[in-house]
């Protein structure tokens, strides 16, 4: 099975900072990669699918890139409401594996 | 408005069984793949199982194969997860999620609020 590895596992940044989270697949998955945001105590929310397509209603400060095995989620200007855990997920075929998550905090 | 409402969680002893339900509304349920995912306390997300629109395809994570069974009733807009031989490490919040198809795969565009399953003696 394909493994999904996220880095870092946690980060602390200041409001306004540019934040980048990386997700690596152990084998190529084309662009079948989604990113989810889960705020503390809340349900996961879809941010990006097909590696770079922003879900409707998601702020434009979020962007995704990559194809094959290496993917990134970027928050161009971190806001206080972006404090959350972020997960990547492969969805080209079962198992639809999630990455281990990245917890983003405000410095 | 798309809504997914899970139920059926609770406390069960190791080796016991539980059946989770998810009732969908606000969309044509029979047109979508559906999924179960879970999250152990303080841990990350784990996909558990999914099912095709007509039940012709079902897939499971290795750790639940042979113990869990996913099913659906399109007439009742309902998704189910029958969980048998439950183990302590099955303790988690279980989420129902809609699978949205985009050219070859389905990502999860809507999630329910989740139902807590606790396996403990």
CSV table of C-alpha atoms in Angstrom, one decimal:
chain,number,residue,atom,x,y,z
A,1,UNK,CA,0.0,0.0,0.0
A,2,UNK,CA,1.1,3.6,-0.6
A,3,UNK,CA,2.2,5.5,2.4
A,4,UNK,CA,1.6,9.2,2.9
A,5,UNK,CA,4.2,11.1,4.9
A,6,UNK,CA,3.6,14.7,6.1
A,7,UNK,CA,6.1,17.1,7.4
A,8,UNK,CA,6.5,18.8,9.7
A,9,UNK,CA,4.3,17.2,12.3
A,10,UNK,CA,3.8,20.6,13.9
A,11,UNK,CA,4.8,24.1,13.4
A,12,UNK,CA,4.5,27.5,15.0
A,13,UNK,CA,4.4,30.7,13.0
A,14,UNK,CA,3.4,34.3,13.3
A,15,UNK,CA,0.3,35.9,11.9
A,16,UNK,CA,1.1,37.0,8.4
A,17,UNK,CA,3.8,34.4,7.8
A,18,UNK,CA,3.9,32.1,4.8
A,19,UNK,CA,3.5,28.5,5.9
A,20,UNK,CA,4.3,25.4,3.8
A,21,UNK,CA,3.3,21.9,4.6
A,22,UNK,CA,4.7,18.9,2.6
A,23,UNK,CA,3.1,15.6,1.8
A,24,UNK,CA,5.0,12.8,0.2
A,25,UNK,CA,3.6,9.6,-1.3
A,26,UNK,CA,5.6,6.4,-1.4
A,27,UNK,CA,4.6,5.8,-5.0
A,28,UNK,CA,3.2,8.1,-7.7
A,29,UNK,CA,-0.5,9.1,-7.3
A,30,UNK,CA,-0.8,11.6,-10.2
A,31,UNK,CA,-2.7,14.5,-8.8
A,32,UNK,CA,-5.2,12.5,-6.7
A,33,UNK,CA,-4.4,14.4,-3.5
A,34,UNK,CA,-6.7,16.3,-1.2
A,35,UNK,CA,-6.0,18.5,1.8
A,36,UNK,CA,-8.3,18.8,4.8
A,37,UNK,CA,-8.3,21.3,7.7
A,38,UNK,CA,-9.5,20.2,11.1
A,39,UNK,CA,-9.9,22.9,13.7
A,40,UNK,CA,-9.8,21.9,17.4
A,41,UNK,CA,-13.0,20.0,18.3
A,42,UNK,CA,-14.4,20.3,14.8
A,43,UNK,CA,-15.1,18.1,11.8
A,44,UNK,CA,-12.6,17.9,9.0
A,45,UNK,CA,-13.2,20.3,6.1
A,46,UNK,CA,-12.0,19.9,2.5
A,47,UNK,CA,-9.6,22.7,1.4
A,48,UNK,CA,-8.1,21.4,-1.8
A,49,UNK,CA,-8.6,18.5,-4.2
A,50,UNK,CA,-6.9,17.3,-7.3
A,51,UNK,CA,-3.7,18.6,-5.7
A,52,UNK,CA,-4.3,22.3,-6.5
A,53,UNK,CA,-8.1,22.9,-7.0
A,54,UNK,CA,-9.5,25.1,-4.2
A,55,UNK,CA,-12.8,24.0,-2.8
A,56,UNK,CA,-15.6,26.5,-3.1
A,57,UNK,CA,-15.6,29.0,-0.2
A,58,UNK,CA,-12.0,28.4,0.9
A,59,UNK,CA,-10.0,31.5,1.3
A,60,UNK,CA,-7.5,32.2,-1.5
A,61,UNK,CA,-4.6,32.3,0.9
A,62,UNK,CA,-4.7,28.5,0.7
A,63,UNK,CA,-3.0,26.9,-2.3
A,64,UNK,CA,-1.8,23.5,-3.2
A,65,UNK,CA,0.7,22.2,-5.7
A,66,UNK,CA,2.5,19.0,-6.8
A,67,UNK,CA,2.0,15.9,-8.8
A,68,UNK,CA,3.3,12.3,-8.6
A,69,UNK,CA,4.9,11.9,-5.2
A,70,UNK,CA,5.5,15.4,-3.8
A,71,UNK,CA,2.9,17.8,-2.8
A,72,UNK,CA,2.7,21.1,-0.8
A,73,UNK,CA,-0.1,23.0,1.0
A,74,UNK,CA,0.8,26.7,1.3
A,75,UNK,CA,-0.9,29.4,3.5
A,76,UNK,CA,0.3,32.6,2.0
A,77,UNK,CA,-0.4,34.8,5.0
A,78,UNK,CA,-1.2,32.9,8.2
A,79,UNK,CA,-4.3,34.1,10.1
A,80,UNK,CA,-5.3,33.3,13.7
A,81,UNK,CA,-8.3,31.3,12.4
A,82,UNK,CA,-6.0,29.0,10.6
A,83,UNK,CA,-4.9,27.3,13.8
A,84,UNK,CA,-5.8,23.7,13.0
A,85,UNK,CA,-4.5,20.3,12.0
A,86,UNK,CA,-4.0,19.7,8.3
A,87,UNK,CA,-4.1,16.4,6.6
A,88,UNK,CA,-3.3,15.2,3.1
A,89,UNK,CA,-5.1,12.2,1.6
A,90,UNK,CA,-4.5,10.1,-1.5
A,91,UNK,CA,-7.6,9.1,-3.3
A,92,UNK,CA,-6.6,7.4,-6.5
A,93,UNK,CA,-7.4,4.0,-5.2
A,94,UNK,CA,-8.1,2.2,-2.0
A,95,UNK,CA,-6.9,2.4,0.7
A,96,UNK,CA,-7.6,6.1,0.8
A,97,UNK,CA,-4.7,6.8,3.1
A,98,UNK,CA,-4.3,10.1,5.1
A,99,UNK,CA,-1.0,11.6,6.1
A,100,UNK,CA,-0.2,11.8,9.8
A,101,UNK,CA,-1.2,15.4,10.0
A,102,UNK,CA,0.5,18.8,10.7
A,103,UNK,CA,-0.6,20.9,13.6
A,104,UNK,CA,-0.3,24.6,13.0
A,105,UNK,CA,-0.1,27.0,15.9
A,106,UNK,CA,0.4,30.8,16.2
A,107,UNK,CA,3.7,31.9,17.7
B,1,UNK,CA,-28.0,21.8,2.3
B,2,UNK,CA,-26.0,18.6,2.5
B,3,UNK,CA,-26.3,16.9,5.8
B,4,UNK,CA,-24.8,13.7,7.1
B,5,UNK,CA,-26.0,12.5,10.6
B,6,UNK,CA,-24.3,9.5,12.2
B,7,UNK,CA,-25.7,7.5,15.1
B,8,UNK,CA,-25.2,4.2,16.8
B,9,UNK,CA,-22.0,4.8,18.7
B,10,UNK,CA,-21.5,3.9,22.4
B,11,UNK,CA,-19.6,1.8,24.9
B,12,UNK,CA,-19.0,-1.8,24.0
B,13,UNK,CA,-16.8,-4.6,25.5
B,14,UNK,CA,-13.9,-6.1,23.5
B,15,UNK,CA,-15.3,-8.7,21.2
B,16,UNK,CA,-18.7,-7.1,21.0
B,17,UNK,CA,-20.6,-5.7,18.0
B,18,UNK,CA,-22.1,-2.3,17.1
B,19,UNK,CA,-23.9,-1.0,14.0
B,20,UNK,CA,-23.4,2.6,13.0
B,21,UNK,CA,-25.8,4.5,10.8
B,22,UNK,CA,-25.5,7.6,8.7
B,23,UNK,CA,-28.6,9.3,7.3
B,24,UNK,CA,-28.0,11.7,4.4
B,25,UNK,CA,-30.1,14.6,3.1
B,26,UNK,CA,-29.8,17.5,0.8
B,27,UNK,CA,-28.4,15.5,-2.2
B,28,UNK,CA,-29.1,12.5,-4.3
B,29,UNK,CA,-27.6,9.8,-2.1
B,30,UNK,CA,-27.7,7.1,-4.7
B,31,UNK,CA,-25.4,9.0,-7.0
B,32,UNK,CA,-22.4,9.1,-4.6
B,33,UNK,CA,-19.7,6.8,-3.2
B,34,UNK,CA,-19.9,6.9,0.6
B,35,UNK,CA,-17.2,6.5,3.1
B,36,UNK,CA,-16.5,5.8,6.8
B,37,UNK,CA,-13.4,7.3,8.4
B,38,UNK,CA,-12.3,7.4,12.1
B,39,UNK,CA,-10.2,9.3,14.5
B,40,UNK,CA,-8.9,7.8,17.7
B,41,UNK,CA,-8.7,10.2,20.7
B,42,UNK,CA,-5.9,12.7,20.1
B,43,UNK,CA,-4.8,11.0,16.9
B,44,UNK,CA,-5.0,11.6,13.1
B,45,UNK,CA,-7.6,10.6,10.6
B,46,UNK,CA,-7.9,7.0,9.3
B,47,UNK,CA,-10.1,6.0,6.3
B,48,UNK,CA,-12.0,2.8,7.2
B,49,UNK,CA,-14.2,1.7,4.3
B,50,UNK,CA,-16.1,2.9,1.2
B,51,UNK,CA,-18.9,1.7,-1.0
B,52,UNK,CA,-20.0,2.3,-4.5
B,53,UNK,CA,-23.4,3.8,-5.4
B,54,UNK,CA,-24.9,0.4,-6.2
B,55,UNK,CA,-22.9,-1.6,-3.6
B,56,UNK,CA,-21.0,-3.4,-6.4
B,57,UNK,CA,-17.7,-2.4,-4.9
B,58,UNK,CA,-16.6,-2.2,-1.3
B,59,UNK,CA,-13.2,-1.5,0.1
B,60,UNK,CA,-11.7,-1.7,3.6
B,61,UNK,CA,-8.5,-0.7,5.4
B,62,UNK,CA,-6.6,-3.9,6.3
B,63,UNK,CA,-7.1,-3.5,10.1
B,64,UNK,CA,-10.9,-4.0,9.8
B,65,UNK,CA,-11.1,-6.5,6.9
B,66,UNK,CA,-13.2,-9.5,8.0
B,67,UNK,CA,-14.6,-7.7,11.1
B,68,UNK,CA,-16.4,-4.7,9.6
B,69,UNK,CA,-19.0,-4.6,6.8
B,70,UNK,CA,-20.1,-1.5,5.0
B,71,UNK,CA,-23.6,-1.3,3.4
B,72,UNK,CA,-26.1,1.2,2.2
B,73,UNK,CA,-29.9,1.5,1.6
B,74,UNK,CA,-30.5,4.0,-1.2
B,75,UNK,CA,-34.2,4.0,-0.6
B,76,UNK,CA,-33.6,5.2,3.0
B,77,UNK,CA,-30.7,7.5,2.1
B,78,UNK,CA,-28.7,5.6,4.7
B,79,UNK,CA,-25.1,4.3,5.1
B,80,UNK,CA,-24.2,1.6,7.6
B,81,UNK,CA,-21.1,0.1,9.3
B,82,UNK,CA,-21.5,-3.2,11.0
B,83,UNK,CA,-18.6,-3.6,13.4
B,84,UNK,CA,-17.9,-7.1,14.9
B,85,UNK,CA,-15.1,-8.5,17.0
B,86,UNK,CA,-14.4,-5.0,18.3
B,87,UNK,CA,-11.0,-4.3,19.8
B,88,UNK,CA,-9.8,-1.6,22.2
B,89,UNK,CA,-7.9,0.0,19.3
B,90,UNK,CA,-11.2,0.5,17.4
B,91,UNK,CA,-12.0,3.2,19.9
B,92,UNK,CA,-12.6,6.4,17.9
B,93,UNK,CA,-15.0,9.0,16.5
B,94,UNK,CA,-16.4,7.5,13.4
B,95,UNK,CA,-17.3,9.9,10.6
B,96,UNK,CA,-19.5,9.4,7.5
B,97,UNK,CA,-18.3,11.3,4.5
B,98,UNK,CA,-19.5,11.8,1.0
B,99,UNK,CA,-17.2,10.8,-1.8
B,100,UNK,CA,-17.1,13.4,-4.7
B,101,UNK,CA,-15.8,12.0,-8.0
B,102,UNK,CA,-13.2,14.0,-9.8
B,103,UNK,CA,-11.8,12.2,-12.9
B,104,UNK,CA,-10.8,8.9,-11.4
B,105,UNK,CA,-11.0,9.2,-7.7
B,106,UNK,CA,-13.3,10.4,-4.9
B,107,UNK,CA,-12.3,13.0,-2.3
B,108,UNK,CA,-14.5,13.7,0.8
B,109,UNK,CA,-16.4,16.9,0.3
B,110,UNK,CA,-18.9,16.6,3.1
B,111,UNK,CA,-18.5,15.0,6.6
B,112,UNK,CA,-20.9,14.2,9.3
B,113,UNK,CA,-20.4,15.3,12.9
B,114,UNK,CA,-19.2,11.9,14.0
B,115,UNK,CA,-20.3,9.3,16.5
B,116,UNK,CA,-18.0,8.0,19.3
B,117,UNK,CA,-17.3,4.3,19.7
B,118,UNK,CA,-15.6,3.3,22.9
B,119,UNK,CA,-14.3,-0.3,23.2
B,120,UNK,CA,-13.5,-1.0,26.8
B,121,UNK,CA,-14.0,-3.7,29.5
